[in-house]
Each structure stands twice: as structure tokens, then as C-alpha cells.
Short mmCIF file of C-alpha atoms in Angstrom, two decimals:
data_model
loop_
_atom_site.label_atom_id
_atom_site.label_comp_id
_atom_site.label_asym_id
_atom_site.label_seq_id
_atom_site.Cartn_x
_atom_site.Cartn_y
_atom_site.Cartn_z
CA UNK A 28 -21.48 28.56 -19.69
CA UNK A 29 -20.94 29.06 -15.97
CA UNK A 30 -21.47 32.35 -14.20
CA UNK A 31 -17.71 32.63 -13.56
CA UNK A 32 -16.95 32.20 -17.26
CA UNK A 33 -19.54 34.83 -18.18
CA UNK A 34 -18.03 37.26 -15.68
CA UNK A 35 -14.54 36.71 -17.10
CA UNK A 36 -15.81 37.23 -20.63
CA UNK A 37 -17.52 40.46 -19.62
CA UNK A 38 -14.38 41.71 -17.90
CA UNK A 39 -12.29 40.89 -20.98
CA UNK A 40 -14.75 42.72 -23.26
CA UNK A 41 -14.75 45.72 -20.91
CA UNK A 42 -10.93 45.79 -20.95
CA UNK A 43 -10.90 45.71 -24.75
CA UNK A 44 -13.38 48.60 -24.97
CA UNK A 45 -11.37 50.56 -22.42
CA UNK A 46 -8.13 50.03 -24.38
CA UNK A 47 -9.78 51.11 -27.63
CA UNK A 48 -11.13 54.28 -25.99
CA UNK A 49 -7.69 55.11 -24.57
CA UNK A 50 -6.09 54.53 -27.99
CA UNK A 51 -8.57 56.84 -29.73
CA UNK A 52 -8.09 59.53 -27.09
CA UNK A 53 -4.31 59.38 -27.39
CA UNK A 54 -4.42 59.33 -31.19
CA UNK A 55 -6.41 62.57 -31.20
CA UNK A 56 -3.77 64.21 -29.03
CA UNK A 57 -0.97 62.96 -31.30
CA UNK A 58 -2.45 63.94 -34.65
CA UNK A 59 -4.07 60.62 -35.61
CA UNK A 60 -3.55 56.92 -35.08
CA UNK A 61 -0.80 56.74 -37.74
CA UNK A 62 1.32 59.30 -35.89
CA UNK A 63 0.66 57.63 -32.56
CA UNK A 64 1.70 54.18 -33.80
CA UNK A 65 4.78 55.60 -35.51
CA UNK A 66 5.66 57.53 -32.37
CA UNK A 67 5.29 54.50 -30.13
CA UNK A 68 7.32 52.39 -32.53
CA UNK A 69 10.05 55.02 -32.72
CA UNK A 70 10.22 55.43 -28.95
CA UNK A 71 10.51 51.68 -28.54
CA UNK A 72 13.59 51.62 -30.75
CA UNK A 73 15.03 54.84 -29.40
CA UNK A 74 14.93 53.51 -25.86
CA UNK A 75 17.14 50.60 -26.84
CA UNK A 76 20.49 50.53 -25.07
CA UNK A 77 22.45 50.13 -28.31
CA UNK A 78 21.11 53.35 -29.87
CA UNK A 79 22.68 56.73 -29.12
CA UNK A 80 19.48 58.53 -28.23
CA UNK A 81 19.00 62.22 -27.60
CA UNK A 82 16.53 62.52 -24.70
CA UNK A 83 16.26 66.29 -25.22
CA UNK A 84 14.84 65.74 -28.72
CA UNK A 85 11.92 63.40 -28.06
CA UNK A 86 9.34 66.08 -28.91
CA UNK A 87 10.59 66.52 -32.48
CA UNK A 88 9.04 66.82 -35.02
CA UNK A 89 6.72 69.50 -33.64
CA UNK A 90 3.06 68.56 -33.46
CA UNK A 91 1.27 70.52 -34.72
CA UNK A 92 3.79 71.90 -37.22
CA UNK A 93 4.46 75.66 -37.35
CA UNK A 94 1.46 77.75 -38.40
CA UNK A 95 3.23 79.55 -41.25
CA UNK A 96 0.23 80.09 -43.53
CA UNK A 97 -1.97 81.93 -41.00
CA UNK A 98 0.86 84.01 -39.53
CA UNK A 99 1.06 82.30 -36.16
CA UNK A 100 4.67 81.26 -36.80
CA UNK A 101 7.65 82.29 -38.92
CA UNK A 102 10.95 80.68 -39.86
CA UNK A 103 14.21 82.54 -39.22
CA UNK A 104 17.36 81.37 -41.00
CA UNK A 105 20.72 81.78 -39.26
CA UNK A 106 22.87 82.04 -42.38
CA UNK A 107 26.46 81.08 -41.55
CA UNK A 108 29.08 81.89 -44.16
CA UNK A 109 30.11 79.08 -46.51
CA UNK A 110 27.60 76.48 -45.32
CA UNK A 111 25.21 76.51 -48.26
CA UNK A 112 22.74 78.98 -46.79
CA UNK A 113 22.33 80.67 -50.16
CA UNK A 114 21.27 77.36 -51.70
CA UNK A 115 18.64 76.84 -48.99
CA UNK A 116 17.44 80.42 -49.47
CA UNK A 117 17.05 79.79 -53.17
CA UNK A 118 14.97 76.65 -52.54
CA UNK A 119 12.63 78.58 -50.28
CA UNK A 120 12.10 81.72 -52.32
CA UNK A 121 12.91 80.80 -55.93
CA UNK A 122 11.99 77.12 -56.33
CA UNK A 123 9.14 77.62 -53.89
CA UNK A 124 7.13 75.90 -51.15
CA UNK A 125 3.59 74.88 -51.98
CA UNK A 126 1.04 77.03 -50.20
CA UNK A 127 3.66 79.56 -49.06
CA UNK A 128 4.24 81.93 -51.97
CA UNK A 129 7.18 84.24 -52.61
CA UNK A 130 6.94 86.98 -55.24
CA UNK A 131 10.29 87.48 -56.94
CA UNK A 132 11.25 90.15 -59.46
CA UNK A 133 13.83 89.61 -62.14
CA UNK A 134 17.20 91.07 -61.24
CA UNK A 135 16.40 91.50 -57.54
CA UNK A 136 17.98 89.39 -54.81
CA UNK A 137 15.03 89.62 -52.42
CA UNK A 138 11.57 88.14 -52.79
CA UNK A 139 8.42 89.10 -50.91
CA UNK A 140 7.28 86.04 -48.92
CA UNK A 141 3.88 86.82 -47.42
CA UNK A 142 1.28 84.37 -46.11
CA UNK A 143 -2.52 84.61 -46.15
CA UNK A 144 -2.35 86.99 -43.18
CA UNK A 145 -0.15 89.33 -45.27
CA UNK A 146 2.80 88.84 -42.91
CA UNK A 147 6.24 87.32 -43.48
CA UNK A 148 6.50 83.57 -43.00
CA UNK A 149 10.25 83.55 -43.70
CA UNK A 150 12.95 85.87 -42.36
CA UNK A 151 16.12 85.38 -44.37
CA UNK A 152 18.47 87.05 -46.78
CA UNK A 153 16.32 85.81 -49.65
CA UNK A 154 13.11 87.33 -48.27
CA UNK A 155 13.99 90.49 -46.30
CA UNK A 156 17.72 90.92 -46.97
CA UNK A 157 20.28 91.56 -44.23
CA UNK A 158 17.80 93.43 -42.02
CA UNK A 159 19.61 92.45 -38.81
CA UNK A 160 23.11 92.86 -40.19
CA UNK A 161 25.31 91.03 -42.65
CA UNK A 162 25.37 87.31 -41.74
CA UNK A 163 23.81 88.08 -38.37
CA UNK A 164 24.44 85.56 -35.60
CA UNK A 165 21.67 83.86 -33.64
CA UNK A 166 22.23 86.33 -30.80
CA UNK A 167 21.91 89.29 -33.17
CA UNK A 168 18.79 87.85 -34.78
CA UNK A 169 17.13 87.17 -31.43
CA UNK A 170 17.69 90.81 -30.48
CA UNK A 171 16.40 92.13 -33.79
CA UNK A 172 13.86 89.85 -35.47
CA UNK A 173 11.03 90.13 -32.87
CA UNK A 174 10.80 93.83 -33.76
CA UNK A 175 10.20 93.20 -37.48
CA UNK A 176 7.19 95.30 -38.42
CA UNK A 177 5.56 92.79 -40.78
CA UNK A 178 4.99 90.15 -38.08
CA UNK A 179 1.67 89.58 -36.35
CA UNK A 180 1.65 90.27 -32.60
CA UNK A 181 2.61 87.16 -30.69
CA UNK A 182 4.16 85.37 -33.67
CA UNK A 183 6.27 82.31 -32.74
CA UNK A 184 9.75 82.49 -34.22
CA UNK A 185 11.39 79.20 -35.18
CA UNK A 186 15.14 79.42 -35.81
CA UNK A 187 16.94 77.12 -38.21
CA UNK A 188 20.41 76.81 -39.69
CA UNK A 189 22.72 74.71 -41.86
CA UNK A 190 26.15 73.55 -40.71
CA UNK A 191 29.10 72.24 -42.72
CA UNK A 192 32.10 70.06 -41.93
CA UNK A 193 34.31 72.56 -40.10
CA UNK A 194 37.59 71.98 -41.96
CA UNK A 195 35.88 72.23 -45.36
CA UNK A 196 34.07 75.39 -44.31
CA UNK A 197 37.29 76.94 -42.97
CA UNK A 198 39.21 76.19 -46.16
CA UNK A 199 36.35 77.64 -48.18
CA UNK A 200 36.32 80.87 -46.20
CA UNK A 201 40.10 81.17 -46.43
CA UNK A 202 39.99 80.81 -50.23
CA UNK A 203 37.13 83.33 -50.36
CA UNK A 204 39.10 85.89 -48.34
CA UNK A 205 42.38 85.39 -50.16
CA UNK A 206 40.56 86.24 -53.42
CA UNK A 207 39.83 89.66 -51.92
CA UNK A 208 36.34 89.17 -50.44
CA UNK A 209 35.50 90.44 -46.96
CA UNK A 210 32.57 90.70 -44.57
CA UNK A 211 33.69 93.99 -43.06
CA UNK A 212 30.07 95.07 -42.53
CA UNK A 213 29.40 92.10 -40.24
CA UNK A 214 29.29 93.04 -36.57
CA UNK A 215 30.29 90.94 -33.56
CA UNK A 216 27.74 90.89 -30.71
CA UNK A 217 28.07 90.63 -26.94
CA UNK A 218 25.32 90.89 -24.32
CA UNK A 219 22.66 91.68 -26.90
CA UNK A 220 24.40 94.56 -28.66
CA UNK A 221 27.29 95.09 -31.07
CA UNK A 222 30.70 95.03 -29.39
CA UNK A 223 32.21 98.47 -28.98
CA UNK A 224 34.86 98.65 -30.17
CA UNK A 225 34.68 95.83 -32.67
CA UNK A 226 37.59 93.34 -32.62
CA UNK A 227 40.58 94.56 -34.59
CA UNK A 228 40.75 93.48 -38.22
CA UNK A 229 43.44 90.99 -39.16
CA UNK A 230 44.62 93.05 -42.14
CA UNK A 231 45.35 96.61 -43.15
CA UNK A 232 43.84 98.20 -46.19
CA UNK A 233 40.70 97.17 -48.03
CA UNK A 234 41.08 93.40 -47.90
CA UNK A 235 43.33 90.43 -47.10
CA UNK A 236 44.08 89.45 -50.66
CA UNK A 237 46.60 86.61 -51.07
CA UNK A 238 46.72 85.68 -47.37
CA UNK A 239 48.36 82.34 -46.60
CA UNK A 240 46.62 79.69 -44.54
CA UNK A 241 48.99 79.93 -41.56
CA UNK A 242 48.58 83.71 -41.36
CA UNK A 243 44.80 83.41 -41.83
CA UNK A 244 44.49 80.94 -38.97
CA UNK A 245 47.07 82.69 -36.81
CA UNK A 246 45.14 85.91 -36.29
CA UNK A 247 43.39 85.59 -32.94
CA UNK A 248 40.57 87.97 -33.89
CA UNK A 249 39.76 86.24 -37.18
CA UNK A 250 35.99 85.50 -37.04
CA UNK A 251 36.50 82.47 -39.31
CA UNK A 252 38.00 80.60 -36.33
CA UNK A 253 35.19 78.46 -34.84
CA UNK A 254 32.73 80.63 -36.69
CA UNK A 255 29.84 78.16 -36.52
CA UNK A 256 30.02 77.91 -32.72
CA UNK A 257 30.16 81.69 -32.37
CA UNK A 258 27.22 82.17 -34.74
CA UNK A 259 24.98 79.89 -32.64
CA UNK A 260 26.11 80.93 -29.13
CA UNK A 261 24.19 83.26 -26.80
CA UNK A 262 27.20 85.60 -26.61
CA UNK A 263 26.54 86.81 -23.10
CA UNK A 264 29.10 87.17 -20.34
CA UNK A 265 32.07 84.85 -20.75
CA UNK A 266 30.64 83.38 -23.96
CA UNK A 267 31.77 86.55 -25.72
CA UNK A 268 35.37 85.50 -25.08
CA UNK A 269 34.97 82.18 -26.89
CA UNK A 270 36.15 78.86 -25.53
CA UNK A 271 34.14 76.24 -23.68
CA UNK A 272 31.47 78.69 -22.49
CA UNK A 273 30.73 79.74 -26.06
CA UNK A 274 30.53 76.13 -27.22
CA UNK A 275 28.19 75.20 -24.36
CA UNK A 276 25.80 77.98 -25.36
CA UNK A 277 25.92 76.94 -29.00
CA UNK A 278 25.22 73.30 -28.15
CA UNK A 279 22.22 74.24 -26.03
CA UNK A 280 20.80 76.45 -28.77
CA UNK A 281 21.40 73.77 -31.39
CA UNK A 282 18.92 71.43 -29.74
CA UNK A 283 16.28 74.16 -29.54
CA UNK A 284 16.34 74.91 -33.27
CA UNK A 285 13.44 73.62 -35.29
CA UNK A 286 15.75 72.55 -38.12
CA UNK A 287 19.50 71.90 -38.25
CA UNK A 288 20.61 70.88 -41.72
CA UNK A 289 23.98 69.59 -42.89
CA UNK A 290 25.50 70.82 -46.14
CA UNK A 291 26.67 67.33 -47.02
CA UNK A 292 23.16 65.75 -47.02
CA UNK A 293 20.88 67.94 -49.16
CA UNK A 294 18.22 65.31 -49.91
CA UNK A 295 17.93 64.41 -46.22
CA UNK A 296 17.73 68.14 -45.41
CA UNK A 297 14.70 68.43 -47.66
CA UNK A 298 13.22 65.24 -46.27
CA UNK A 299 13.39 66.61 -42.72
CA UNK A 300 11.80 69.90 -43.77
CA UNK A 301 9.04 68.05 -45.62
CA UNK A 302 8.22 65.21 -43.25
CA UNK A 303 9.16 67.05 -40.06
CA UNK A 304 7.74 70.51 -40.73
CA UNK A 305 5.27 69.83 -43.54
CA UNK A 306 7.05 72.01 -46.14
CA UNK A 307 6.42 70.65 -49.64
CA UNK A 308 9.07 72.06 -51.97
CA UNK A 309 8.44 72.26 -55.69
CA UNK A 310 11.93 71.10 -56.60
CA UNK A 311 14.32 68.49 -55.28
CA UNK A 312 17.37 69.67 -53.37
CA UNK A 313 20.60 68.53 -54.97
CA UNK A 314 24.16 68.11 -53.85
CA UNK A 315 26.94 70.56 -54.82
CA UNK A 316 29.81 68.11 -54.73
CA UNK A 317 32.29 70.13 -56.78
CA UNK A 318 33.22 72.84 -54.29
CA UNK A 319 36.42 74.81 -53.94
CA UNK A 320 37.25 72.98 -50.72
CA UNK A 321 36.85 69.60 -52.44
CA UNK A 322 39.37 70.58 -55.12
CA UNK A 323 42.13 71.63 -52.74
CA UNK A 324 45.29 69.55 -52.54
CA UNK A 325 45.84 69.98 -48.82
CA UNK A 326 48.96 68.85 -47.04
CA UNK A 327 48.97 67.29 -43.59
CA UNK A 328 50.35 70.56 -42.24
CA UNK A 329 47.47 72.54 -43.79
CA UNK A 330 44.95 70.07 -42.44
CA UNK A 331 46.45 70.34 -38.95
CA UNK A 332 46.19 74.14 -39.11
CA UNK A 333 42.52 74.00 -40.12
CA UNK A 334 41.68 71.40 -37.48
CA UNK A 335 43.28 73.51 -34.77
CA UNK A 336 41.31 76.57 -35.88
CA UNK A 337 38.02 74.65 -35.83
CA UNK A 338 38.34 72.49 -32.73
CA UNK A 339 35.15 73.85 -31.13
CA UNK A 340 33.26 73.68 -34.41
CA UNK A 341 34.26 70.03 -34.74
CA UNK A 342 32.51 69.23 -31.47
CA UNK A 343 29.50 71.32 -32.46
CA UNK A 344 29.28 69.54 -35.81
CA UNK A 345 29.52 66.13 -34.14
CA UNK A 346 26.52 67.03 -31.97
CA UNK A 347 24.65 68.42 -34.98
CA UNK A 348 25.36 65.26 -36.98
CA UNK A 349 24.05 63.10 -34.15
CA UNK A 350 20.90 65.21 -33.91
CA UNK A 351 20.47 65.25 -37.68
CA UNK A 352 20.66 61.49 -38.15
CA UNK A 353 18.57 60.86 -35.04
CA UNK A 354 15.78 63.01 -36.50
CA UNK A 355 16.09 61.51 -39.98
CA UNK A 356 15.90 57.97 -38.62
CA UNK A 357 12.82 58.79 -36.58
CA UNK A 358 11.00 60.07 -39.66
CA UNK A 359 12.08 57.24 -41.95
CA UNK A 360 11.08 54.48 -39.52
CA UNK A 361 7.50 55.73 -39.47
CA UNK A 362 7.27 56.59 -43.19
CA UNK A 363 4.99 54.26 -45.15
CA UNK A 364 6.24 55.46 -48.55
CA UNK A 365 9.86 54.90 -47.53
CA UNK A 366 8.94 51.43 -46.27
CA UNK A 367 7.52 50.51 -49.67
CA UNK A 368 10.55 51.95 -51.45
CA UNK A 369 13.00 50.07 -49.22
CA UNK A 370 11.23 47.40 -47.12
CA UNK A 371 14.29 46.57 -45.03
CA UNK A 372 15.39 50.11 -44.27
CA UNK A 373 13.57 50.60 -40.95
CA UNK A 374 15.01 47.44 -39.45
CA UNK A 375 18.46 48.22 -40.83
CA UNK A 376 18.73 51.67 -39.28
CA UNK A 377 16.86 51.10 -36.02
CA UNK A 378 19.86 49.90 -34.03
CA UNK A 379 22.60 52.03 -35.57
CA UNK A 380 24.60 54.74 -33.83
CA UNK A 381 25.62 57.96 -35.58
CA UNK A 382 28.62 56.40 -37.32
CA UNK A 383 26.46 53.57 -38.62
CA UNK A 384 23.78 55.95 -39.85
CA UNK A 385 26.43 58.05 -41.59
CA UNK A 386 27.62 54.92 -43.40
CA UNK A 387 24.12 54.13 -44.71
CA UNK A 388 23.25 57.75 -45.50
CA UNK A 389 23.15 57.05 -49.27
CA UNK A 390 20.54 54.35 -48.70
CA UNK A 391 18.53 56.68 -46.47
CA UNK A 392 18.78 59.44 -49.06
CA UNK A 393 17.58 57.09 -51.81
CA UNK A 394 14.44 56.22 -49.84
CA UNK A 395 13.92 59.86 -48.88
CA UNK A 396 14.22 60.86 -52.53
CA UNK A 397 11.44 58.43 -53.48
CA UNK A 398 9.24 59.99 -50.79
CA UNK A 399 9.91 63.52 -52.00
CA UNK A 400 9.18 62.64 -55.61
CA UNK A 401 5.99 60.84 -54.60
CA UNK A 402 4.94 64.02 -52.81
CA UNK A 403 5.43 66.04 -55.99
CA UNK A 404 8.95 67.48 -55.89
CA UNK A 405 10.43 67.71 -59.39
CA UNK A 406 13.99 66.90 -60.28
CA UNK A 407 16.54 69.39 -61.62
CA UNK A 408 17.98 68.89 -65.09
CA UNK A 409 21.72 68.58 -65.67
CA UNK A 410 21.70 71.80 -67.70
CA UNK A 411 20.05 73.73 -64.90
CA UNK A 412 22.50 72.29 -62.40
CA UNK A 413 25.39 73.56 -64.50
CA UNK A 414 23.86 77.04 -64.69
CA UNK A 415 23.24 77.18 -60.95
CA UNK A 416 26.69 75.78 -60.17
CA UNK A 417 28.37 78.46 -62.28
CA UNK A 418 26.51 81.23 -60.46
CA UNK A 419 26.00 79.92 -56.95
CA UNK A 420 28.50 77.13 -56.33
CA UNK A 421 29.13 76.39 -52.63
CA UNK A 422 32.72 77.62 -52.57
#
């Protein structure tokens, strides 16, 4: 072998050693070689021109995940009316998350959810009640939650929420109100404090029983109109008046939330919480398909009324759906269990836009369900589903 050949061989060996060292160094920073490879693979696909990427979301899922057990972090649920927040609460505090206990007493709506540091790891209706007000908005929670006395100093608060198709949610709230229910105790916020005076109620007397859809949607101060956008907005300055400013604030906050679930995709919600945040639930989430909104015989006129009343929410939901499927795809592409359950899934979803991912959502949910079962989540019997549906149906 000539001296030149030996030199080339030495340089090649040195380059290989250098590459291996760089790989090991990077893998330590990214939580192991498996996460690094999956991340590089995902970024390769996500940079493709035919994929609707979200450049503001490239750091999700968080690494490391939230430190819930030791009290360094806590989850805060923004519970928007008629989006299935009660169902998510029940999964957290009743069904349970492994390693994050909640002590529940029979007949009581709240459970005590304390971690090993004896502090709350979950701030929600199911754990602390309506401590910041009935169905408090993100703005109200951000002004209130940091002062909760059972948090460790310096705790990181991670906000999450669940959204629902706006027209379905609006119809559901209308039917809820026309039956005589109200949320009179809920307070509207502006600039970090409750508005004074509060917006005028749309009805006189104790409730709005029997209200028609046109009247319900026609009241300008009805909080049901674009409720999801208002609940996630900053509500400062002109945002308090609604409109494009309010939507812009809600869209910005949406991307900062550690979890944004969609009512229509319960299995994928659980999959994101498990694979993205490391939360291993004891039971499988399941879909409430028989809702009040699904049983309505709506006319074109009624549909037009609801669409007009939820025009901002429709744009918010479109952004949430894009974010939701983008995150789900990222997790599934790098999931070895999902790959064994459906070998062609990663290639099938890699180049799809949001509409395409929505179309194959059942296939994604099937693979996600296999993953969740493999990780120990138990199914729910038909009898138990009937009991839960009778008591807690998403109306």
C-alpha cells in the first residue's frame, strides 16, 4: 500500500470517528439516539415543499417533558364550554395517570391531585374546582393561577385546552341554554381584570329558557358567539372588543399551548398526551359520537346562522386542526410500535396536508390505539360507556 493510500485511509477513519462522536454528542442533547434519528427523519419530511409545515412548532414535543412528578411543572386546563373538557378532566382525575395520583372521594366532584412534592400537578375543575372563576378564560387563568398557594416557587405552568367544531359547539350551547341552563357566574375579562360593568345579559329573569336560534345568535353580547376565540385571546386593549385583534391573540396563544386537543379525535388526543408529554393513562379515551348536536335536524338557514356566529372560531379551529394533525404525524412517523402495527403508515402520511391527514385520521387512530394498548391503557366496556354517556354525554 502506498503512502498516499495509507494517508487517505487514515483520513477516512478519522472522519468516521469524528462523525460518530458528533452523533453521540447530539443524541445526548436530544434525549437519546432514537429521538435524534426520529427528529431528523421528521424534519426531513416536514421541510418538504408539499407538506403544510408549521415552522413555529418545530420544538414540539417538549424535551424534556414537563416535570410534573417533582413539582417543577403543572398542567392548567382551559375548559371551554361544550368542548368535552369534562371528559378530559375525568380521564385525568378519575381514570388516572400512572405515577401522578389523584385522591377522589365518593360523591365529590373534585379530587386531590398532588405529586411527590405535595403540590398540585394539575389545575382544573376536576382537581381544584373553579378557583379562578366559572369556565375561566386563558386570560383569567394567567392572572390567577400563578398565585395558587399549593404550587412550588418557580413552577412552570403549561396551558392546554380542547376545541370543538365551532358550529357543533354553538348548537350544543344553544340547546343547553334553551333548556334553562346558564353560566351567569362566569365573568368576562379585559386587561387582566373582570370587566366593570359586565356586558349586559341577553335575557331578563333567571334564564333564557326556550330561546330560538335566531334570537340566541342575534344578541351581540352573547358570549357563545366566537366563544373559543375569546376564551384563548389575551383580552387586552382592542382584543376586548372582539374581531380580528381578538382572533390574532387567540391564534398566537394556541401555538404556545403544550396541548391542543380536538373533541372529534379522542384516541389521537390521548396519543399526543402519551407520546408527546409522557402521560400514561390507565384507560383508553373513547369517542362520544351520540351528542345533542349530532342529533339535530338543522336547516340550511339554521346552519347559516351558526356559521355567521362562529366565523372567527372557524378560523381558529382550522389553525388548531392543522397544528393537531401536524403534531400527531410527527409522533407517528417516529413511533416504532405504530410502524409495526401499520408498516405503511409513515410513508402514507408523510406528504399529506391537513385535509389529507383528516381523511386518514381513522387509520392514524387505529395505529395510535395499538400503541396505547401496548403501553398498558385498558379499554372501556360497552356497559361502562352507556353509564358514562347517560351522566356525562358531550351535549
